[in-house]
Amino acid sequence: MIRKIKSQLALLIVVLVLPTTTLAQENDVRLNIGIPLGKYGKFDHNFNGSDETNSPSFIIQLEKNWKPDLSIGAYVGYAGQKQEWSFSDVKYNYYRFGTVLTCELNNWLSEMNISPENGIEMYASVKTGFSLENKKSTVSELDASNIPTVRTNRKNDLLFDLGVVLGSRYHFSNQFGIFAELGWGNAGFFTIGTTFAL
């Protein structure tokens, strides 16, 4: 079952990313690599009386200019969290993939005379896709002979993702810059990272 889901996930990622990379012939493709911070909703399991451990999260996004001030692309990402009690623990892994539509805001802001200065670019993105939730729970128990036994359960669910972020980026050169995003769409409220023009 897990092998089948992984095969389907790999195929879907290829289907999402291949069209974007195929169009990357005019050197107007952007690669964003970010770290989401501040988990929310389904990505944050805060159980009372447990010790919480968060795995390093990331999101990788590839975008292609589509129309003036609009770009389309795809993303993949990961988020993970572990909750531990005295004799049990639950581990959540989220393997994320989807599409993104980004609107550049600087021209619109300049018409309102509030355009940002110093080369800062403002944008808004809508992201939609799926998260493959892999849940693994482990319980340690003592049997009648006081011998510890470990019981493990696994469960996989495919969850729908939909989010909107407001972001800004600054380029140090034509090829390299940094970005920051705020909102729901990256498995964290706030995301920081680097951006590359390909």
Short mmCIF file of N, CA and C in Angstrom, two decimals, residues 30 32 61-74 99-105 122-127 165 167 169 181:
data_model
loop_
_atom_site.label_atom_id
_atom_site.label_comp_id
_atom_site.label_asym_id
_atom_site.label_seq_id
_atom_site.Cartn_x
_atom_site.Cartn_y
_atom_site.Cartn_z
N ARG A 30 11.75 30.95 -12.14
CA ARG A 30 12.24 31.28 -10.81
C ARG A 30 12.16 30.03 -9.93
N ASN A 32 12.38 28.91 -5.98
CA ASN A 32 12.35 29.36 -4.59
C ASN A 32 12.56 28.16 -3.66
N GLN A 61 9.79 25.54 -4.80
CA GLN A 61 8.78 26.02 -5.75
C GLN A 61 9.45 26.47 -7.04
N LEU A 62 8.90 26.08 -8.17
CA LEU A 62 9.41 26.44 -9.49
C LEU A 62 8.30 27.17 -10.23
N GLU A 63 8.60 28.40 -10.72
CA GLU A 63 7.59 29.22 -11.38
C GLU A 63 8.08 29.68 -12.74
N LYS A 64 7.13 29.84 -13.65
CA LYS A 64 7.40 30.29 -15.01
C LYS A 64 6.52 31.50 -15.31
N ASN A 65 7.11 32.56 -15.89
CA ASN A 65 6.30 33.70 -16.30
C ASN A 65 5.26 33.25 -17.31
N TRP A 66 4.02 33.68 -17.10
CA TRP A 66 2.91 33.25 -17.95
C TRP A 66 2.35 34.43 -18.73
N LYS A 67 1.93 35.46 -18.02
CA LYS A 67 1.42 36.69 -18.61
C LYS A 67 2.04 37.84 -17.83
N PRO A 68 1.88 39.08 -18.32
CA PRO A 68 2.42 40.21 -17.55
C PRO A 68 1.92 40.19 -16.11
N ASP A 69 2.86 40.19 -15.18
CA ASP A 69 2.59 40.21 -13.74
C ASP A 69 1.98 38.91 -13.23
N LEU A 70 1.93 37.86 -14.03
CA LEU A 70 1.41 36.58 -13.59
C LEU A 70 2.39 35.46 -13.91
N SER A 71 2.55 34.53 -12.97
CA SER A 71 3.39 33.36 -13.21
C SER A 71 2.69 32.13 -12.64
N ILE A 72 3.01 30.97 -13.22
CA ILE A 72 2.43 29.71 -12.77
C ILE A 72 3.57 28.76 -12.44
N GLY A 73 3.28 27.79 -11.61
CA GLY A 73 4.35 26.85 -11.26
C GLY A 73 3.84 25.71 -10.41
N ALA A 74 4.79 25.02 -9.80
CA ALA A 74 4.49 23.86 -8.96
C ALA A 74 5.40 23.88 -7.74
N THR A 99 0.19 23.13 -7.10
CA THR A 99 0.44 24.17 -8.09
C THR A 99 0.31 25.54 -7.42
N VAL A 100 0.85 26.56 -8.10
CA VAL A 100 0.85 27.91 -7.55
C VAL A 100 0.61 28.92 -8.67
N LEU A 101 -0.15 29.95 -8.36
CA LEU A 101 -0.37 31.08 -9.26
C LEU A 101 0.06 32.33 -8.50
N THR A 102 0.98 33.09 -9.10
CA THR A 102 1.55 34.27 -8.43
C THR A 102 1.26 35.53 -9.23
N CYS A 103 0.83 36.57 -8.53
CA CYS A 103 0.56 37.87 -9.13
C CYS A 103 1.54 38.90 -8.56
N GLU A 104 2.31 39.54 -9.44
CA GLU A 104 3.23 40.60 -9.03
C GLU A 104 2.42 41.86 -8.73
N LEU A 105 2.70 42.52 -7.62
CA LEU A 105 1.87 43.63 -7.15
C LEU A 105 2.49 45.01 -7.35
N MET A 122 6.86 43.04 -4.44
CA MET A 122 5.74 42.50 -3.67
C MET A 122 4.91 41.59 -4.57
N TYR A 123 4.34 40.54 -3.98
CA TYR A 123 3.52 39.61 -4.76
C TYR A 123 2.55 38.88 -3.84
N ALA A 124 1.53 38.28 -4.45
CA ALA A 124 0.58 37.43 -3.74
C ALA A 124 0.46 36.12 -4.51
N SER A 125 0.36 35.01 -3.80
CA SER A 125 0.28 33.69 -4.43
C SER A 125 -0.90 32.90 -3.87
N VAL A 126 -1.52 32.14 -4.76
CA VAL A 126 -2.55 31.18 -4.38
C VAL A 126 -1.98 29.79 -4.64
N LYS A 127 -2.03 28.93 -3.64
CA LYS A 127 -1.46 27.59 -3.76
C LYS A 127 -2.55 26.55 -3.50
N VAL A 165 -0.74 33.41 0.20
CA VAL A 165 0.37 34.06 0.89
C VAL A 165 0.64 35.43 0.27
N GLY A 167 3.85 37.97 -0.21
CA GLY A 167 5.30 37.86 -0.12
C GLY A 167 6.04 39.07 -0.66
N ARG A 169 10.26 40.00 -2.18
CA ARG A 169 11.58 39.46 -2.52
C ARG A 169 12.52 40.61 -2.85
N GLU A 181 7.52 35.20 3.01
CA GLU A 181 6.09 35.07 2.74
C GLU A 181 5.32 34.92 4.05
#
